[in-house]
Structure formats: C-alpha cells, structure tokens
Coordinates of C-alpha atoms in Angstrom, one line a residue:
Chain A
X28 CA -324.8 94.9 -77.3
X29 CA -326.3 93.1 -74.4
X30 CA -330.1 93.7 -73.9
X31 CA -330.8 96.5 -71.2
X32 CA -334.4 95.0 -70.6
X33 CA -335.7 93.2 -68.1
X34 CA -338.7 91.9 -67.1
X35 CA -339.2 92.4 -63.6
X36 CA -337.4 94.3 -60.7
X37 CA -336.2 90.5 -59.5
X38 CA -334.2 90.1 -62.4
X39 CA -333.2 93.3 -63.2
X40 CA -331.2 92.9 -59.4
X41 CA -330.4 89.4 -59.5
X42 CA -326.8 89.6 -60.4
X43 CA -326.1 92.8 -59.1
X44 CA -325.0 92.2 -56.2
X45 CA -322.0 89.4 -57.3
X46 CA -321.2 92.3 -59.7
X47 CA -320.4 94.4 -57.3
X48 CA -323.5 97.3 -58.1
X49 CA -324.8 96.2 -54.6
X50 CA -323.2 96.4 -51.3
X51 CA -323.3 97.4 -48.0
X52 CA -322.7 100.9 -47.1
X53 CA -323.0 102.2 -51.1
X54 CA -324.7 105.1 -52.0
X55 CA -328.1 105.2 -54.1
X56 CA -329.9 108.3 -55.8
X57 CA -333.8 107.5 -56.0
X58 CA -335.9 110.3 -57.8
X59 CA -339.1 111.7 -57.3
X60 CA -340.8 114.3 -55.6
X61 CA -343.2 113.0 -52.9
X62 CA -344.6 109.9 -54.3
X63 CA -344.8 111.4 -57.7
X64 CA -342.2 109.9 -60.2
X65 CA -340.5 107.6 -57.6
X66 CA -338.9 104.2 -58.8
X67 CA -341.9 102.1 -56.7
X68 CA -340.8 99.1 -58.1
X69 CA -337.0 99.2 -58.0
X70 CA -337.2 100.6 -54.6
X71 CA -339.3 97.9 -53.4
X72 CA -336.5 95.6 -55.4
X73 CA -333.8 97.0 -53.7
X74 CA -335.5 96.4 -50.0
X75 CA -335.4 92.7 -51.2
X76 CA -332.0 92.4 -51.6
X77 CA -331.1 92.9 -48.0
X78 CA -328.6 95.6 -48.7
X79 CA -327.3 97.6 -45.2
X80 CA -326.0 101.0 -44.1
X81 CA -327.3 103.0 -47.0
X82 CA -326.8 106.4 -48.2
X83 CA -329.8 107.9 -49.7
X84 CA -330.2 110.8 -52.2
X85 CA -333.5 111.8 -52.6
X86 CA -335.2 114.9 -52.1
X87 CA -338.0 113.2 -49.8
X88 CA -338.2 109.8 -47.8
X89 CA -341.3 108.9 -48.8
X90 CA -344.3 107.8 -46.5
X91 CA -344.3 105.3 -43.7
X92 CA -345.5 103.0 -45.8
X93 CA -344.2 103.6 -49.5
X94 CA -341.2 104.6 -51.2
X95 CA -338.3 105.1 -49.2
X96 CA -340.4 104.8 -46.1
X97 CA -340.2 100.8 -46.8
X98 CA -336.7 100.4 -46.8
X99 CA -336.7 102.9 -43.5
X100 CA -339.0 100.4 -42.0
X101 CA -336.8 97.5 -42.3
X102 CA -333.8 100.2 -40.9
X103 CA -331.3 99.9 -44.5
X104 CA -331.0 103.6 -44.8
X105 CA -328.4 104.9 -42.5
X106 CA -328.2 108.3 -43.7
X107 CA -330.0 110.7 -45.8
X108 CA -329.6 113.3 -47.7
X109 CA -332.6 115.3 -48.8
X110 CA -334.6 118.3 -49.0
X111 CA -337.9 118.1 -47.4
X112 CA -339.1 114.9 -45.4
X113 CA -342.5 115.7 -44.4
X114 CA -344.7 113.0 -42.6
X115 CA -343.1 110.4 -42.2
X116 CA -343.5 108.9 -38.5
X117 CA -340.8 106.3 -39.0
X118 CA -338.3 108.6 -40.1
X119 CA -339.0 110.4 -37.5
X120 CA -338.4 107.9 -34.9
X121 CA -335.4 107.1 -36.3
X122 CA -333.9 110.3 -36.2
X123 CA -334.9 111.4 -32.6
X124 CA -333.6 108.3 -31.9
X125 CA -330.2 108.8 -33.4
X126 CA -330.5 106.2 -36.1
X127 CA -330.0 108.1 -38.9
X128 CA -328.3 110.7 -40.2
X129 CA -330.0 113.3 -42.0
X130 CA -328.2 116.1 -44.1
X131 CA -330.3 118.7 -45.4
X132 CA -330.1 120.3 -48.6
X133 CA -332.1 123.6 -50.1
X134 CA -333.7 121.6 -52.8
X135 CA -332.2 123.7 -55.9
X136 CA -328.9 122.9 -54.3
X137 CA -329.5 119.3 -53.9
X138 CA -330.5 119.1 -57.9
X139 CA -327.6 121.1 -58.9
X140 CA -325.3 118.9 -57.0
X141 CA -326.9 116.2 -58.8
X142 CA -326.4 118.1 -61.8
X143 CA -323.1 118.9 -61.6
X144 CA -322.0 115.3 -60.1
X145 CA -323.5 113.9 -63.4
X146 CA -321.9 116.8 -66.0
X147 CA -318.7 115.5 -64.2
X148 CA -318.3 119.2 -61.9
X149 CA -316.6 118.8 -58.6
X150 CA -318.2 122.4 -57.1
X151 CA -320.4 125.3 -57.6
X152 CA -321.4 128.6 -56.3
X153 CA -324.5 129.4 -55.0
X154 CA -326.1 132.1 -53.1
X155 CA -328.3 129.5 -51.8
X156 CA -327.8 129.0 -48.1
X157 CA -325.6 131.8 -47.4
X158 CA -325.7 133.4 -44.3
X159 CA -327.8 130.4 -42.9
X160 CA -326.6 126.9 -41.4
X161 CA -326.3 125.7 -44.7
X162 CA -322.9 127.5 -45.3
X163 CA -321.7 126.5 -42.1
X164 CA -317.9 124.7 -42.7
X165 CA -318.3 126.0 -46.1
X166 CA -316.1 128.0 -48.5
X167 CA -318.2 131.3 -49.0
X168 CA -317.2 134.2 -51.5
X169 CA -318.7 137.5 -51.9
X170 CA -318.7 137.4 -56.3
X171 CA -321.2 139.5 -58.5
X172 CA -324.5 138.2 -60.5
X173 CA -323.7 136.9 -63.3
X174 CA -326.3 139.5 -64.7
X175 CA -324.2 142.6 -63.1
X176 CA -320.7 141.5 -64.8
X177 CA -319.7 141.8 -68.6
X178 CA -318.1 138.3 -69.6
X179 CA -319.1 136.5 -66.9
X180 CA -319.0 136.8 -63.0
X181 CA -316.3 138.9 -60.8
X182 CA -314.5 139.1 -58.2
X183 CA -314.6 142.2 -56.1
X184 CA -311.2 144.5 -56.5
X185 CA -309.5 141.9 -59.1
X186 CA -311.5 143.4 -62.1
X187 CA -313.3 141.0 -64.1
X188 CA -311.8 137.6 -64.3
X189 CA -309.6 137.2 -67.3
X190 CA -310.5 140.6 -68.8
X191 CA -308.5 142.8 -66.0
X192 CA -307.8 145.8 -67.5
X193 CA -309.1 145.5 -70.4
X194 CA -312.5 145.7 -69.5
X195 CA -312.0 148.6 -66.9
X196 CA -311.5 146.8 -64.1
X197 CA -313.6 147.2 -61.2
X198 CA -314.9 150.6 -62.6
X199 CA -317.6 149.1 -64.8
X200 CA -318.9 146.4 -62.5
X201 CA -322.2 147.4 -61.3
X202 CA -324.2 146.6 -58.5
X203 CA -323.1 145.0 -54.7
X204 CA -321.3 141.6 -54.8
X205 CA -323.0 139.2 -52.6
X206 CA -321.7 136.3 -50.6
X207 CA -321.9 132.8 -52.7
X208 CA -321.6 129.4 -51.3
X209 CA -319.6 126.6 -52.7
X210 CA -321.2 123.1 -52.8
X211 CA -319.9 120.1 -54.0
X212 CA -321.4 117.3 -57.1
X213 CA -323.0 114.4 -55.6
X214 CA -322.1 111.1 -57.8
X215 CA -323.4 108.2 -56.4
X216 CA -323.1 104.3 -57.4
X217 CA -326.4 103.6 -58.2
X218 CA -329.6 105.6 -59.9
X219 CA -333.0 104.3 -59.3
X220 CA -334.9 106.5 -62.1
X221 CA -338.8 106.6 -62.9
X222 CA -339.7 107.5 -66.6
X223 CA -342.5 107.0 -68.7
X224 CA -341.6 105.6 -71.9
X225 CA -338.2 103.9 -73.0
X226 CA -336.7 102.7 -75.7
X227 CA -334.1 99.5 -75.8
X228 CA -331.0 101.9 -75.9
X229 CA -332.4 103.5 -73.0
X230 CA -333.7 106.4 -74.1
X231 CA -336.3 107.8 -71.9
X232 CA -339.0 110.3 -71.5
X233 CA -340.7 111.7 -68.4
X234 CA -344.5 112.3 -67.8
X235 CA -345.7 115.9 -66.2
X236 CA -344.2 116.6 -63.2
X237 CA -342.9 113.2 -62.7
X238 CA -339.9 114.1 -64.2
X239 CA -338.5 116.0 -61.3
X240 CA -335.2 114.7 -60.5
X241 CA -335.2 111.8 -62.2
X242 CA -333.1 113.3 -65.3
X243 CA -330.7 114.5 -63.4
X244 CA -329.9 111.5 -61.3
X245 CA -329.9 109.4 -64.4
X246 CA -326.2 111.1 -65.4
X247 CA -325.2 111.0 -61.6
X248 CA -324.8 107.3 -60.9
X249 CA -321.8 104.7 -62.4
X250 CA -325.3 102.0 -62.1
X251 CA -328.4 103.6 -63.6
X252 CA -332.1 101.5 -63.5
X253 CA -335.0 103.1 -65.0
X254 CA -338.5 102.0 -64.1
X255 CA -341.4 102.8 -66.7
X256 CA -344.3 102.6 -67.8
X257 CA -343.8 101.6 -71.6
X258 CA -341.3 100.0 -73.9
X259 CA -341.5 101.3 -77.6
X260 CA -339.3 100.4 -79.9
X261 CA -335.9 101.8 -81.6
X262 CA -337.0 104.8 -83.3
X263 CA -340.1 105.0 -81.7
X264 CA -339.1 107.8 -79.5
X265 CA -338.8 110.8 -82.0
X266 CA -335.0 112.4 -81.4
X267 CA -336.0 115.6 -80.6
X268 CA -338.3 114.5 -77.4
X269 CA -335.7 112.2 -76.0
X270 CA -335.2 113.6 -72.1
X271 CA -332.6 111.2 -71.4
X272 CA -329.9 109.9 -73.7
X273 CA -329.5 106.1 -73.6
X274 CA -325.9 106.2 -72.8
X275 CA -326.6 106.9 -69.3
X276 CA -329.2 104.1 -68.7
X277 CA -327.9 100.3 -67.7
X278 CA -331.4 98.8 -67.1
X279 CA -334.6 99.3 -67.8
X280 CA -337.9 97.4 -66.4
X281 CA -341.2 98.0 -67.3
X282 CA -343.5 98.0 -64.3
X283 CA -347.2 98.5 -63.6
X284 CA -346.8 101.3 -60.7
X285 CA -349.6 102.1 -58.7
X286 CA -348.6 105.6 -58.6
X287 CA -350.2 106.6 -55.2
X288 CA -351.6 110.1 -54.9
X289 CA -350.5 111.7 -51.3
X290 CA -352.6 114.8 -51.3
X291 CA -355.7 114.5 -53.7
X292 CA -357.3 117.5 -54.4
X293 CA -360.3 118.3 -56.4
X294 CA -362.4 121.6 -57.7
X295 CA -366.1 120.9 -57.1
Chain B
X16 CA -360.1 145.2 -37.5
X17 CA -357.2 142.8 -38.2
X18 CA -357.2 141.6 -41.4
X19 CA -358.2 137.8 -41.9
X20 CA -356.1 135.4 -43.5
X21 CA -357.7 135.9 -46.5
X22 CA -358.2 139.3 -46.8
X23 CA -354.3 139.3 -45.8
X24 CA -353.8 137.3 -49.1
X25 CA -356.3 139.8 -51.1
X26 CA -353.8 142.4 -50.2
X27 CA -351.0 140.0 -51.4
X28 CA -352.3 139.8 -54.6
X29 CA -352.3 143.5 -55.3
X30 CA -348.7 142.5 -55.6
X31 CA -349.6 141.2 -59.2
X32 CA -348.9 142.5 -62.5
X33 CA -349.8 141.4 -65.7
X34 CA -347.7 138.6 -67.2
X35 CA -345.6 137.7 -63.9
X36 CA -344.2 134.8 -63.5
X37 CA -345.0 134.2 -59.7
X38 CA -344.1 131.3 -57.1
X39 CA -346.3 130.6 -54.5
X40 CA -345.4 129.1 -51.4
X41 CA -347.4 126.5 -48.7
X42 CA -350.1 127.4 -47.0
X43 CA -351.6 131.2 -46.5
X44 CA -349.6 132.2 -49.9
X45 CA -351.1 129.5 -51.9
X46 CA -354.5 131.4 -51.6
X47 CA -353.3 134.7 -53.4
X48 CA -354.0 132.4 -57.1
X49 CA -358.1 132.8 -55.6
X50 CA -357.6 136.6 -56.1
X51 CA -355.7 137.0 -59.4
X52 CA -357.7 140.3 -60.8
X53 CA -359.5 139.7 -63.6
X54 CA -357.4 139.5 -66.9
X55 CA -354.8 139.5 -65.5
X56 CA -352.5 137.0 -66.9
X57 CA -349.9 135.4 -64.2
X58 CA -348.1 132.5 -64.7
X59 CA -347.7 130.2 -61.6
X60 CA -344.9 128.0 -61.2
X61 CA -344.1 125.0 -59.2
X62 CA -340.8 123.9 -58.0
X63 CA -341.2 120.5 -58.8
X64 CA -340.8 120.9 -63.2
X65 CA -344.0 123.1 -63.5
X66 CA -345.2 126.6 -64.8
X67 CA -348.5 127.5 -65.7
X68 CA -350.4 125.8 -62.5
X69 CA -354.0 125.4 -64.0
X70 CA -356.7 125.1 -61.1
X71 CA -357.3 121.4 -59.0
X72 CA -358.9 118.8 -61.2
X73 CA -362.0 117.6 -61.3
X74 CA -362.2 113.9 -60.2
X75 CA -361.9 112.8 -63.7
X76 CA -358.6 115.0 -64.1
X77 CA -357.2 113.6 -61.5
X78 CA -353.1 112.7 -62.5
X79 CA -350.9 111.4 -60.1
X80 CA -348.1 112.7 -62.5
X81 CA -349.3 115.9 -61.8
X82 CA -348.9 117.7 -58.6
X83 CA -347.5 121.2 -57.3
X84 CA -345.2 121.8 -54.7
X85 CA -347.9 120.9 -51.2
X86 CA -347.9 117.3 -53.5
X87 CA -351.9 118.6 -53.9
X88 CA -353.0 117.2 -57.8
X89 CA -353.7 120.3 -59.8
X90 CA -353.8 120.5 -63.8
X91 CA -351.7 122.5 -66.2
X92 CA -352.8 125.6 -68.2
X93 CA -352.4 125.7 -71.3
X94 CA -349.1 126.8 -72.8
X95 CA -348.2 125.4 -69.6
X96 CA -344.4 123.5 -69.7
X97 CA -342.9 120.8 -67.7
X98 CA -339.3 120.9 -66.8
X99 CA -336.7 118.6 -64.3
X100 CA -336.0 120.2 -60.6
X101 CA -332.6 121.3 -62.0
X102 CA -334.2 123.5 -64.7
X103 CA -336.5 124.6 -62.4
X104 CA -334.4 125.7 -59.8
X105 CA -332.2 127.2 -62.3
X106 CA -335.2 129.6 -63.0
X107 CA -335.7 130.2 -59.3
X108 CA -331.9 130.5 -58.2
X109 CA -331.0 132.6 -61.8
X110 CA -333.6 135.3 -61.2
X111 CA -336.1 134.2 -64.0
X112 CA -339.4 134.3 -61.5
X113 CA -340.7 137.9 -60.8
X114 CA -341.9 137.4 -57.5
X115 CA -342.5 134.6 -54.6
X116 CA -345.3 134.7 -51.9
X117 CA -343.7 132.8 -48.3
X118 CA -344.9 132.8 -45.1
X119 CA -342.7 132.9 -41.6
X120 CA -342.0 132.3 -38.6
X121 CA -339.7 135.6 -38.5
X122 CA -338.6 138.5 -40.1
X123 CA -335.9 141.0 -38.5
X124 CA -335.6 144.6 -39.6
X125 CA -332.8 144.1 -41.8
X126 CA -334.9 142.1 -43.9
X127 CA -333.8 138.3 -42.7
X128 CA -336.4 135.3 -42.8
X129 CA -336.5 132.4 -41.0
X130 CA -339.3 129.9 -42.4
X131 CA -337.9 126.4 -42.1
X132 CA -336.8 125.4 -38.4
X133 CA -337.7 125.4 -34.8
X134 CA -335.0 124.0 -32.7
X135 CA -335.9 121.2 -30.6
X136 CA -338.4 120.5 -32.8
X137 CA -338.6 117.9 -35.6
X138 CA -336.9 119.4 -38.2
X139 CA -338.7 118.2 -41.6
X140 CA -336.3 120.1 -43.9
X141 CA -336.3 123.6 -45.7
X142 CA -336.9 122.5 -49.2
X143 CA -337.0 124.9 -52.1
X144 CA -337.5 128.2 -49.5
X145 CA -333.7 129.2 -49.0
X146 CA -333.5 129.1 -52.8
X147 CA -336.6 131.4 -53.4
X148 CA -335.4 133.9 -51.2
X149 CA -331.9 133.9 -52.7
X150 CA -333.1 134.0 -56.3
X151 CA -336.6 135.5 -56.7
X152 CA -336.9 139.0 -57.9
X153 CA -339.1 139.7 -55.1
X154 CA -339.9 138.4 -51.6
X155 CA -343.1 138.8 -50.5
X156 CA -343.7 137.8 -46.9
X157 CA -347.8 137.2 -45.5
X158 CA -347.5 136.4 -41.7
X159 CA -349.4 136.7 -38.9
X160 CA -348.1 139.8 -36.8
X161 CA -347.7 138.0 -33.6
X162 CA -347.3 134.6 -32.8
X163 CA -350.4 132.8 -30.7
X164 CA -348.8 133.5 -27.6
X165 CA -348.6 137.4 -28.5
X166 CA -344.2 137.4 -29.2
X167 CA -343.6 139.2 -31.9
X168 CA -342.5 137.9 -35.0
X169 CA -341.3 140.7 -36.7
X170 CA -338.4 141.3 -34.7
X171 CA -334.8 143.3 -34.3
X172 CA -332.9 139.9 -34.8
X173 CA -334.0 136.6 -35.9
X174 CA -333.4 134.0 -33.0
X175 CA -334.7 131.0 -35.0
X176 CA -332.5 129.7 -37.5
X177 CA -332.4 131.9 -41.2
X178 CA -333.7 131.0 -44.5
X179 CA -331.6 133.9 -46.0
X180 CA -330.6 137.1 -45.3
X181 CA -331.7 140.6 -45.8
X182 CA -333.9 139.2 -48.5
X183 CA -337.1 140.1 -47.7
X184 CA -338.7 143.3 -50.1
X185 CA -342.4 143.1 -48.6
X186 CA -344.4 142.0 -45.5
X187 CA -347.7 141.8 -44.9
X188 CA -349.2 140.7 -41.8
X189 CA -352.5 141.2 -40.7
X190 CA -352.1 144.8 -38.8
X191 CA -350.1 146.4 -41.6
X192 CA -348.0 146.1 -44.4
X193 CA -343.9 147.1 -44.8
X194 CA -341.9 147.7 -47.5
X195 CA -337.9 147.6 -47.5
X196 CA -336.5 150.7 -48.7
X197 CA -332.6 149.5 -49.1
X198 CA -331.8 153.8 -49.7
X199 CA -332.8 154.2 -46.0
X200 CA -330.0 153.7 -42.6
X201 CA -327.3 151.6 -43.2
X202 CA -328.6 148.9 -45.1
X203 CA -331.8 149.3 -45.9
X204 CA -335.2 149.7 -43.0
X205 CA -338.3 148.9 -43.8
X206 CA -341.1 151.7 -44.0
X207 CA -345.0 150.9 -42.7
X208 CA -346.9 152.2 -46.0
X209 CA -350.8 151.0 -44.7
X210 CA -352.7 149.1 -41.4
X211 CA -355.3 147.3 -41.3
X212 CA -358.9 149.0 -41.0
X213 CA -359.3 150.4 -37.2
X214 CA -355.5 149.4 -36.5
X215 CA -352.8 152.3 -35.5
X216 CA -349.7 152.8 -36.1
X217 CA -348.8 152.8 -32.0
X218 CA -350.6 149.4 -31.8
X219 CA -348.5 148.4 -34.6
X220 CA -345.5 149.7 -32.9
X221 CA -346.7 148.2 -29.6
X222 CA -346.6 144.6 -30.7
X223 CA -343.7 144.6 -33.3
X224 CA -340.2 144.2 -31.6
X225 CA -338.5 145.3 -35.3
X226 CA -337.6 149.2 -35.8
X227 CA -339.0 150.8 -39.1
X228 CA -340.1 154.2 -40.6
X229 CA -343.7 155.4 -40.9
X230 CA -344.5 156.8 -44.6
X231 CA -345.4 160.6 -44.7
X232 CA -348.9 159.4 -45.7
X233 CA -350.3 155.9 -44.2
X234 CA -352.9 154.2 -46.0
X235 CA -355.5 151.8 -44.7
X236 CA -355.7 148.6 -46.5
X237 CA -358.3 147.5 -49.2
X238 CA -359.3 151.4 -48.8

C-alpha cells in the first residue's frame, strides 16, 4: 500500500491537481467550528494552488484573516454553504456585493447532511426548518416522532408503516404528527479534516471540541486529507478509541497549527 | 420596577431542576449557568461536541481545543464527554436535552420565534437555533419586552423571518413572564402567570401587541 503520509501541505497537494482531486469549480468540505479544529494548514495549501469557483462546506467562513477567510480574500470561494458566518468583513463585502452565494443551513441539518452524504443516504427528514425559509421549495410531510409510534415512525391515516393492521392502525398512534422537512446528503470531492493524532492507515482521533465536524466530513468526500498534530504508529492508537476508520482517509500531514483562539475568555 | 437583565436570567434559572441536561444560548441566556441554585446538578451542553460545560479557564487552562458555542474558551466538568456536531445535534434534534434558554427578536401568540434574521440586514446565519426549537424539550424564551424604540416584540404575528413555529413553552421578558398552555383556544395561548415588581398587568397589556390569558392568581416575580 502506498504511504498516506506526507510531510508538508506542499507535497501532500502537489500532484493533485494532474490527478484530477483539484479543479476549478469542485466542491470541498473543510471542518471546524470557528477556528477550532479547522484544517489551518491544508487550507492555507489549497489557497496555494490557485484553484477557482469553489464550493465550500463548512459550517463558518472563518475570519478575515484565517481559515476560510484567506481563500475569501484572494476571491476562490464562489459559493458557500454554512451555518453561521459571524464577523467576517470580507465575506461580507462579498456577499452585499453579489460575489458569492451563500446557502444557509440550520447547523444540525448541515451535519446530518454530511452525515448522511458519507453513510451513502440520498435524503432525510427533519423537523428542522419547518415552517421557516428553510423549507421553502422543499418536500415537507406531517409524520409522527419516532418516540410517539411503535416500530418506527407513521404516517397519518396509513397506520403504521409496514405494520397496517396489524398494529391497530391509526388507533394506537399517539400524539399530533408534525410537519417534517426533507433534506438532501451533501458528498463532496474533497475533505480537508483536522484531527489530533493519526496513525499510517489513517486512523484518527479528535481533541475536545475540535472534533466537531471533522468526523463526519471525513466519510463525505471521494478525496479525504487530514491535518494533525501527531503521527503514532500502527497499533499505537488502541481500537476501541479510533474516531475515524482509516479507510476513509487518503492523506495525512502532520502540521504545527497555531490553533488561534477567537474569543479568549478567562475566570479571574 | 422592570426587571434587569440579570435579574430576568435569575428568574430563568428557576426553570432548573436537578439533573437537567440544559442548552444555553448567546448572550442574555448564557448568564442563567451564574444562578444554578446550590446543589443543584445541571449538565450544560454545547452544540459544538460538548456536555458538561465547566466554568472559563484560568489563563493557564486556557485550550484552544476547547470552546462552547459563542467560540468563548471554557473547561469541561468532570464526567464531562466530547462528541462530533452530528451526535450532537442528534441529541438536540432527537429530544435528549430537557430544556434550551434563547433569546429573540419575536415571539407571536401562537408560540412562533424568530431569532436569526433581519431583512435588509446582514444576514450572518441561524446556526444551531432552528434546531433547538424543533427538538428541545423545552423552549425557554428571555427577551426584552419591547424593542429600543418601544415596538413590541411580543406580537400577534411574527413579521421577521421564523426560527420555528409554535415552539415556544416559556417567555420571560423583563415586565412578566408567560407560559403556553397548548389546552387553551385553538391551539394553544399563552397565560401571564407573574410581572415584574411595581409592573401591572394593563401596562403589560399596553405594550405587548400579542393576545394572552391572565392566571386567576398573578404573582410578582422573585416574590
């Protein structure tokens, strides 16, 4: 098996793009949640290859001045599609100004998009969103809790799903169905991951509340690179505490990240 | 008297019981884990692969790998656990948290919110709000009653854009509290159960836009 380490950003991209991983107009998934367990490196590495018109998934854009904010600055991200973007003057600017597009996602939907793109799910219900902009142009269906329905979620006046008749149809359901929205996977062609420790199949674990949706985007991509912190060796990383297999990891690069801290707060 | 912001989050945490497991949103709502009574044991989670918020480090604690959901550094408690946004919103979205703390911009009779937009405005994104109102136990709203230039905010009909509907079990603003009763009308109406020290219910009435019930017996809050 060929060696999924690297030992920079530089070389971990050099060849991607006359493979094919890199192009114009592709679609990248970069995790983290503020600055916290962003890909810093790789993202800086992807700026550098002069890549265009790209699609971002990521629940924030970063800061003007790190993160996602860089490759904002130098205008590669044409669209968006996140959660929360915060402060972030350039991104700003763009948008008002029509330069990118932006598509909002609640931020549980965003990760189970993720999810689902990744565990190879086309679409999901959620309640998420309903009733607000969110399900507008979307398939919506009023369905029971899970909790309320015996085997599994119904359908109002079809009895339980599989078990009409059986079960007592719709005289045993309890509780009001409420309207669900349906949302799609998100699979995109390249993950930018952050994790703390790696082994050389790829295994990786997360640090704290870096982990975020790193995991996820990990199974969601047909490239994944994961930046981190440490290297150990096969075996090193006890089975049990493995976060993510492997399998879904092409690359890895161990980095020195400077891990900036956007709102430090302290106790006295 | 109207009630201050904090003693508006002092009320909030009366909310509490023992062994919650409680999400607290940006802002005004953070403040409710100052006034957790006494042993009282509430678990505080974080939408970003945290519960079990401990209090903000100390500058030696300090750990950029750990933040909560205003990206502020705090620490973990312990028996705290970390988790990945999809678990976490699983727990959120699959009704695992007991209650959520938000503040507002709105909230209509019929129990709607709308927290996350202005139009015209920069829009920055709702984040993890419309999920905590579609999945949280229960809703607990701390607003201001009235907006700065005196419009009401707790209104017939939400004209900003929703977070969720009819979602909304408590507010608590700083002339009174509400709670939804979903027996009452058709659909549900929310019923004023306390004011603020010094405040009326016609002042309330005067400067809310929303219709509601007055309990038989009103209390005065912190009384």
């Amino acid at each position: 098996m060929a060696t999924k380490l690297f030992n920079s950003p530089s070389e971990a991209f050099a060849d991607l793009k006359s493979k094919g991983v890199i192009r114009d107009g592709m679609t990248v998934m970069v995790g983290g949640f503020g600055l916290c367990g962003i890909p810093e490196q790789l993202i800086i590495a992807l700026r550098d290859t002069g890549v265009k018109g790209l699609t971002c998934i990521s629940n924030n854009a970063g800061v003007d001045d790190w993160g996602l904010g860089l490759l904002l600055q130098t205008r590669q991200i044409r669209k968006m599609i996140s959660s929360y973007v915060g402060e972030n003057a350039t991104f700003e600017k763009q948008f008002l100004q029509g330069e990118l597009e932006v598509e909002f996602n609640p931020q549980g939907t965003l990760a189970e998009r993720i999810r689902a793109g990744g565990a190879g799910i086309p679409a999901f219900y959620t309640a998420t969103g309903a009733g607000t902009v969110v399900a507008e142009g979307k398939e919506t269906r009023p369905l029971l809790r899970p909790s309320q329905g015996v085997g599994g979620a119904t359908i109002p006046g079809r009895g339980f799903a599989g078990r009409e008749g059986k079960a007592g149809g719709a005289a045993v359901q309890s509780g009001e169905p409420r309207e669900y929205v349906l949302e799609t996977g998100l699979y995109a062609d390249l993950a930018l991951v952050k994790a703390h420790r790696a082994d050389p199949f790829g295994n990786l674990v997360y640090r704290k509340t870096a982990r975020n949706f790193n995991p996820m985007m990990a199974t969601a991509a047909a490239f994944v690179i994961a930046e981190v912190e440490e290297v150990v060796g096969l075996g090193d990383i006890d089975a049990d505490a493995v976060h993510t297999p492997g399998n879904y990891v092409d690359r890895i690069v161990r980095t020195v990240s400077q891990k900036r801290i956007e709102q430090r707060t302290v106790r006295k | 008297m109207p009630l201050t912001r904090d003693q508006i989050t002092v009320r909030a945490a009366k909310e509490l019981r023992d062994g919650y497991i409680v999400n607290l949103g940006i802002g005004m709502p953070t403040l409710v884990a100052n006034h957790i009574p006494a042993g009282m044991d509430v678990w505080l989670q974080s939408e970003n692969g945290l519960l079990g918020i401990g209090p903000f480090p100390t500058e030696a604690e300090v750990d950029p790998d750990l933040i909560n959901a205003g990206k502020q550094t705090v620490t973990a408690r312990t028996g705290a656990s970390y988790f990945s946004s999809a678990d976490s919103f699983a727990m959120i979205r699959g009704g695992h948290i007991d209650m959520c703390i938000l503040g507002a911009m709105q909230v209509s009779e019929r129990g709607d919110i709308a927290n996350w937009m202005i139009p015209g405005k920069m829009v920055k994104g709702m984040g993890g709000a419309m999920d905590l109102v579609a999945g949280v136990k229960k809703v607990v709203v701390t607003m201001e009653h009235n907006s700065k230039d005196g419009a009401a905010k707790f209104v017939r009909e939400c004209n900003l854009p929703l977070t969720g509907r009819r979602c909304v079990h408590m507010l608590i603003t700083d002339l009174a509290v509400f709670e939804f009763d979903e027996k009452r009308g058709g659909g549900g109406r929310f019923v004023l159960t306390e004011v603020a020290p010094g405040v009326t219910v016609d002042e309330v009435k005067a400067r809310t836009e929303a219709g509601f019930d007055v309990a038989e017996r009103v209390a005065v809050v912190g009384a």
